[in-house]
PDB file of C-alpha atoms in Angstrom:
ATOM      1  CA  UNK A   1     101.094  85.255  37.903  1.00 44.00           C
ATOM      2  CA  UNK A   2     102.290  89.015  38.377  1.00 49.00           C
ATOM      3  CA  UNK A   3     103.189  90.466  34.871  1.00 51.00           C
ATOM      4  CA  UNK A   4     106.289  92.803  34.249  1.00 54.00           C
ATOM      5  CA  UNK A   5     107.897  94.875  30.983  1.00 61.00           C
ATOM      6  CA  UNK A   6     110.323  92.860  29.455  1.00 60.00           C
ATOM      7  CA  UNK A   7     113.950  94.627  30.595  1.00 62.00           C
ATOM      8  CA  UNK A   8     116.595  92.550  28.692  1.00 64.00           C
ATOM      9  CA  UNK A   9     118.625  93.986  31.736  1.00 62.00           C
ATOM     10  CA  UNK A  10     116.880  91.680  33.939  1.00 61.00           C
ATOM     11  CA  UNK A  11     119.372  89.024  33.903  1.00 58.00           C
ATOM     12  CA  UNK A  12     121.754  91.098  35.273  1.00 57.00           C
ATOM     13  CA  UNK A  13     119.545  91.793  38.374  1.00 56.00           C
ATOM     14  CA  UNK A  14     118.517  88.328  38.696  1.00 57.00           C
ATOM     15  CA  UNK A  15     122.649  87.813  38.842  1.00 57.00           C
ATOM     16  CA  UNK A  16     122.797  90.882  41.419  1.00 55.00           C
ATOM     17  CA  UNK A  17     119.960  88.999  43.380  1.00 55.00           C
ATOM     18  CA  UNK A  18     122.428  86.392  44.169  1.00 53.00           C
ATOM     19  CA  UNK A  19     124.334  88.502  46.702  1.00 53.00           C
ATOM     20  CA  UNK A  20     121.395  89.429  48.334  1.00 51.00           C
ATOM     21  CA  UNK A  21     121.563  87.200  51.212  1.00 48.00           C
ATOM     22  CA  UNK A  22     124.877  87.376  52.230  1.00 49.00           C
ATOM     23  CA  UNK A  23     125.638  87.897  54.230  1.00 46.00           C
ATOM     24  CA  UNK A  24     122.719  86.098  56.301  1.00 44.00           C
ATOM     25  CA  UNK A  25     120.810  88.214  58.418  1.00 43.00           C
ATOM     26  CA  UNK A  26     119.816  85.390  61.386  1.00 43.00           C
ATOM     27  CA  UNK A  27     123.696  84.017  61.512  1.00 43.00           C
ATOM     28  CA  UNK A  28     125.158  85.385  64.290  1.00 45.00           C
ATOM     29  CA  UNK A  29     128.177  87.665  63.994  1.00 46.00           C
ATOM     30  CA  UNK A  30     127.288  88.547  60.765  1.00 48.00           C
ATOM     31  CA  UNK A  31     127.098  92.007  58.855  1.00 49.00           C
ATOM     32  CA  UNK A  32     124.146  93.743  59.498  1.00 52.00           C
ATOM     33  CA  UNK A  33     121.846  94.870  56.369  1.00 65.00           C
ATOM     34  CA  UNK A  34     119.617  97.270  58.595  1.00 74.00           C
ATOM     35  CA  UNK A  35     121.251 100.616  58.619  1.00 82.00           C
ATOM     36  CA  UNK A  36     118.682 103.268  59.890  1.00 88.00           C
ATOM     37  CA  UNK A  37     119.235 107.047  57.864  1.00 91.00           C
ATOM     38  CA  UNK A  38     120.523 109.698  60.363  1.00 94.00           C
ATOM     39  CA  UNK A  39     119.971 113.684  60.412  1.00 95.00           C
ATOM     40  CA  UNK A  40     121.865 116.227  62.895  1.00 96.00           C
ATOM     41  CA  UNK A  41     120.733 119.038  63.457  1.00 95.00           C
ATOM     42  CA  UNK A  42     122.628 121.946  65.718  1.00 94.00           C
ATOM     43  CA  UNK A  43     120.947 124.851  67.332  1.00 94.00           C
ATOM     44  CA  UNK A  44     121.510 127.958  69.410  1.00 93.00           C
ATOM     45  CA  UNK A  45     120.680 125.529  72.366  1.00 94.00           C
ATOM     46  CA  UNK A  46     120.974 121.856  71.542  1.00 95.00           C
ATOM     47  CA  UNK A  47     122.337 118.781  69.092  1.00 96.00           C
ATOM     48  CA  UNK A  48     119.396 116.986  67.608  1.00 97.00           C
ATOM     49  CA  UNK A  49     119.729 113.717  66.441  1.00 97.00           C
ATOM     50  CA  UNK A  50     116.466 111.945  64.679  1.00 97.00           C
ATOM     51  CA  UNK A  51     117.294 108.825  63.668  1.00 95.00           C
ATOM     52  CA  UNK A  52     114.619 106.409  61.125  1.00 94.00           C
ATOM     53  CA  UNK A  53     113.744 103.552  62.895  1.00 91.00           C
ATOM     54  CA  UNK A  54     110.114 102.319  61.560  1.00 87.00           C
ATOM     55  CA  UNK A  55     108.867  98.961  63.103  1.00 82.00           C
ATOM     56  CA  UNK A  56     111.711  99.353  66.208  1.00 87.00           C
ATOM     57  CA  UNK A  57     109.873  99.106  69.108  1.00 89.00           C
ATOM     58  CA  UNK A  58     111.109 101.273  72.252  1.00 90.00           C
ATOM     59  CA  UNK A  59     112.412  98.122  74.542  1.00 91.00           C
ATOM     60  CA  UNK A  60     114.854  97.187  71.464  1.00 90.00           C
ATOM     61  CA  UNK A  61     116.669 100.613  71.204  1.00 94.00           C
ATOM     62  CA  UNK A  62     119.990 101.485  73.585  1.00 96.00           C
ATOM     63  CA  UNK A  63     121.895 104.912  74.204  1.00 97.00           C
ATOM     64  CA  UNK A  64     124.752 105.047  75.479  1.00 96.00           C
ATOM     65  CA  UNK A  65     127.044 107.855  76.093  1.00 96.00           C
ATOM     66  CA  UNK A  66     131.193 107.322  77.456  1.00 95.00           C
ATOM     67  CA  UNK A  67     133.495 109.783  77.041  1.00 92.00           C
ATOM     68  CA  UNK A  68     131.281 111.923  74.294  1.00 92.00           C
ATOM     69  CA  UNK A  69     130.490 109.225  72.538  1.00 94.00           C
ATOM     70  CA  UNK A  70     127.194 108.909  71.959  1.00 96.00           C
ATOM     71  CA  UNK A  71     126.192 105.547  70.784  1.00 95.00           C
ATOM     72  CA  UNK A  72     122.523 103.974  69.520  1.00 95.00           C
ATOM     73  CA  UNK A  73     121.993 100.108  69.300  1.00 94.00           C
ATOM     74  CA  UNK A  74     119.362  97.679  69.174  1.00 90.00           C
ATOM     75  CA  UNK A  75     117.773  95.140  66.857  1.00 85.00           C
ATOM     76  CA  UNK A  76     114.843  95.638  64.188  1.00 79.00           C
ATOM     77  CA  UNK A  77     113.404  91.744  64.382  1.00 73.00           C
ATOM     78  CA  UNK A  78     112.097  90.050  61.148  1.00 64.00           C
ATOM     79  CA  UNK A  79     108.829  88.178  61.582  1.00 62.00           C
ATOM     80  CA  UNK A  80     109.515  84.682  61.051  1.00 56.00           C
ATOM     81  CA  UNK A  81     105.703  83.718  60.763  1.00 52.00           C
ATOM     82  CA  UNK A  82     105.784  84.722  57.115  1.00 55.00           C
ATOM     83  CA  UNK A  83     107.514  82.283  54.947  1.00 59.00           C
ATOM     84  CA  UNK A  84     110.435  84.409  52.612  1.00 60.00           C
ATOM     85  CA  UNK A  85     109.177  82.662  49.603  1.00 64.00           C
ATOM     86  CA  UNK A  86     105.514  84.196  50.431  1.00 65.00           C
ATOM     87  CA  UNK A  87     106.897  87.366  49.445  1.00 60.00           C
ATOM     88  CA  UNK A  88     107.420  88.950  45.835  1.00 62.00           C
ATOM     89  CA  UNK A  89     109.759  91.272  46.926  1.00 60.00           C
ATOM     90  CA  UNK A  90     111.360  92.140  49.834  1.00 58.00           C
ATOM     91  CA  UNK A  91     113.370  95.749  50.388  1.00 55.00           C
ATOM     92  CA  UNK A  92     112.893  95.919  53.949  1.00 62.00           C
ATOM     93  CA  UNK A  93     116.510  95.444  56.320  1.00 66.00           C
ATOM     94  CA  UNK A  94     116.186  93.621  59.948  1.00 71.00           C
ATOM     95  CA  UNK A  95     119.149  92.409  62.309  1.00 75.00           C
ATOM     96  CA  UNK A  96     121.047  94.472  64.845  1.00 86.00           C
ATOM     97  CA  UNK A  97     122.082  98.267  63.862  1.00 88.00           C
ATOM     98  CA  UNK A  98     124.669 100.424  65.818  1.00 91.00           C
ATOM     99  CA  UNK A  99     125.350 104.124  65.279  1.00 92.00           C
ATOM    100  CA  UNK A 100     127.705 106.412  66.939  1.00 94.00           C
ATOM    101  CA  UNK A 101     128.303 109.851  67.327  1.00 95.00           C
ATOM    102  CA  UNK A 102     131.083 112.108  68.603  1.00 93.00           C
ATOM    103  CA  UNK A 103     130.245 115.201  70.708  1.00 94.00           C
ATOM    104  CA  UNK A 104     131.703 117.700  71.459  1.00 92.00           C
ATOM    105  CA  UNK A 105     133.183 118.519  75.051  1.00 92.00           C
ATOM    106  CA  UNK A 106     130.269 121.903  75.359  1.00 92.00           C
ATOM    107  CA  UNK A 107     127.559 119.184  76.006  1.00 94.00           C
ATOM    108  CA  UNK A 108     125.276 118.911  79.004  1.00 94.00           C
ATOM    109  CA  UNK A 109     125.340 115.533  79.510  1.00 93.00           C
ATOM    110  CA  UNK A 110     122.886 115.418  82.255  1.00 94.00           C
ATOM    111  CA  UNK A 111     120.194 116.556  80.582  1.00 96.00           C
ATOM    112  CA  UNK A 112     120.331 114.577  77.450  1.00 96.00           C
ATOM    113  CA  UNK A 113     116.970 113.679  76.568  1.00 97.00           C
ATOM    114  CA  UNK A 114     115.418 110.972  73.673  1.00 97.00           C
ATOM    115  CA  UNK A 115     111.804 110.069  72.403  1.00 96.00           C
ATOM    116  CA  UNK A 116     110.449 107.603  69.909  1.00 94.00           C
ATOM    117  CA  UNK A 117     107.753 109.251  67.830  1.00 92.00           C
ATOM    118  CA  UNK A 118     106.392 107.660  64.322  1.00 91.00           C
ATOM    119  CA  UNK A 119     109.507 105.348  64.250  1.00 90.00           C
ATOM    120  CA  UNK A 120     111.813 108.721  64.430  1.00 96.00           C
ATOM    121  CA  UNK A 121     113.792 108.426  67.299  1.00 96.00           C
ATOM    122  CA  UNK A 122     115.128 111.889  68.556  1.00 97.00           C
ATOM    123  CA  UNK A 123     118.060 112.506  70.973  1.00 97.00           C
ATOM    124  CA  UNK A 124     118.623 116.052  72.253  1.00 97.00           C
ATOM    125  CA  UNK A 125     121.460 117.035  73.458  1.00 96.00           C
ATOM    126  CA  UNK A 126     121.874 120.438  75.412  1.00 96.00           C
ATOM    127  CA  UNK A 127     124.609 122.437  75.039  1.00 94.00           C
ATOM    128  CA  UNK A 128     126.257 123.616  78.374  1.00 91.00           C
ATOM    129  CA  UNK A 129     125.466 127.642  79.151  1.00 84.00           C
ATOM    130  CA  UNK A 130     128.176 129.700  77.983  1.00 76.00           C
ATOM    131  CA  UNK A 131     129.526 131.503  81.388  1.00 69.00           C
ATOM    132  CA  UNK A 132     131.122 134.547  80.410  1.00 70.00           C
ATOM    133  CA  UNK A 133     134.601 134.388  82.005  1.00 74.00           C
ATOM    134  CA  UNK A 134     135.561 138.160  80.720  1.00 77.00           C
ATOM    135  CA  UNK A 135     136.002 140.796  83.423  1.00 80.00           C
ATOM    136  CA  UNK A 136     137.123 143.889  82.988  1.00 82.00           C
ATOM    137  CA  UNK A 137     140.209 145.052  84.874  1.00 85.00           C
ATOM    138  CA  UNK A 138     141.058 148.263  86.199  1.00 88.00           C
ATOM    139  CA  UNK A 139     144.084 149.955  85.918  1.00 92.00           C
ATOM    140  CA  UNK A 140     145.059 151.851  89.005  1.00 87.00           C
TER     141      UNK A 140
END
């Protein structure tokens, strides 16, 4: 038996714990609870995108860009051969997770580039080359 401090505002979490299936995580169509955490970076050069995705393995990820839209899918699979009722708490989010990002039209979208390193996925995305289109004109 694991002991705890008494909280008397434990009854209001085990009320709160309730809601903490729904909505269900293997129905189909349903909400998903995995949301990875996103930071952007921007650069002389680039976008950088690293997004958290611990336990994702490379085959369950997508990117997909139309019409500077930059969009990241996949799934982040629960293990069913451990029973839920094995576990004395559980904080960690599975089911299918989509993210999207708008770019701007000064992207290089040939040479967009991603890698999965330490469950940190990072997307760079060049910048096109500024071409200067000033000329100086002579008056005659």
């Amino acid at each position: 038996m694991l002991t705890s401090r008494f909280n008397p505002n434990n009854t209001f979490f085990d009320f709160a714990k309730v809601f903490d299936n729904y909505p269900h995580i293997n129905e189909e169509n349903s909400i998903s609870a995995f949301m990875p955490k996103v930071n952007t970076i921007e650069d002389e050069t680039a976008y950088h995108i690293m997004i958290d995705l611990p336990g994702v393995k490379k085959d369950d990820i997508n990117i997909d860009l139309n019409e500077n839209i930059l969009t990241v899918y996949g799934s982040r699979e629960y293990k069913q051969e451990t029973k839920k009722e094995d576990y004395y708490k559980l904080e960690s989010s599975f089911g299918k997770f989509q993210r999207a990002f708008s770019l701007p039209e000064n992207i290089d979208s040939d040479n967009i580039t991603a890698s999965n390193d330490n469950g940190v996925l990072e997307i760079i995305v060049p910048k096109k080359q500024q071409v200067e289109n000033k000329k100086k004109i002579e008056i005659k």
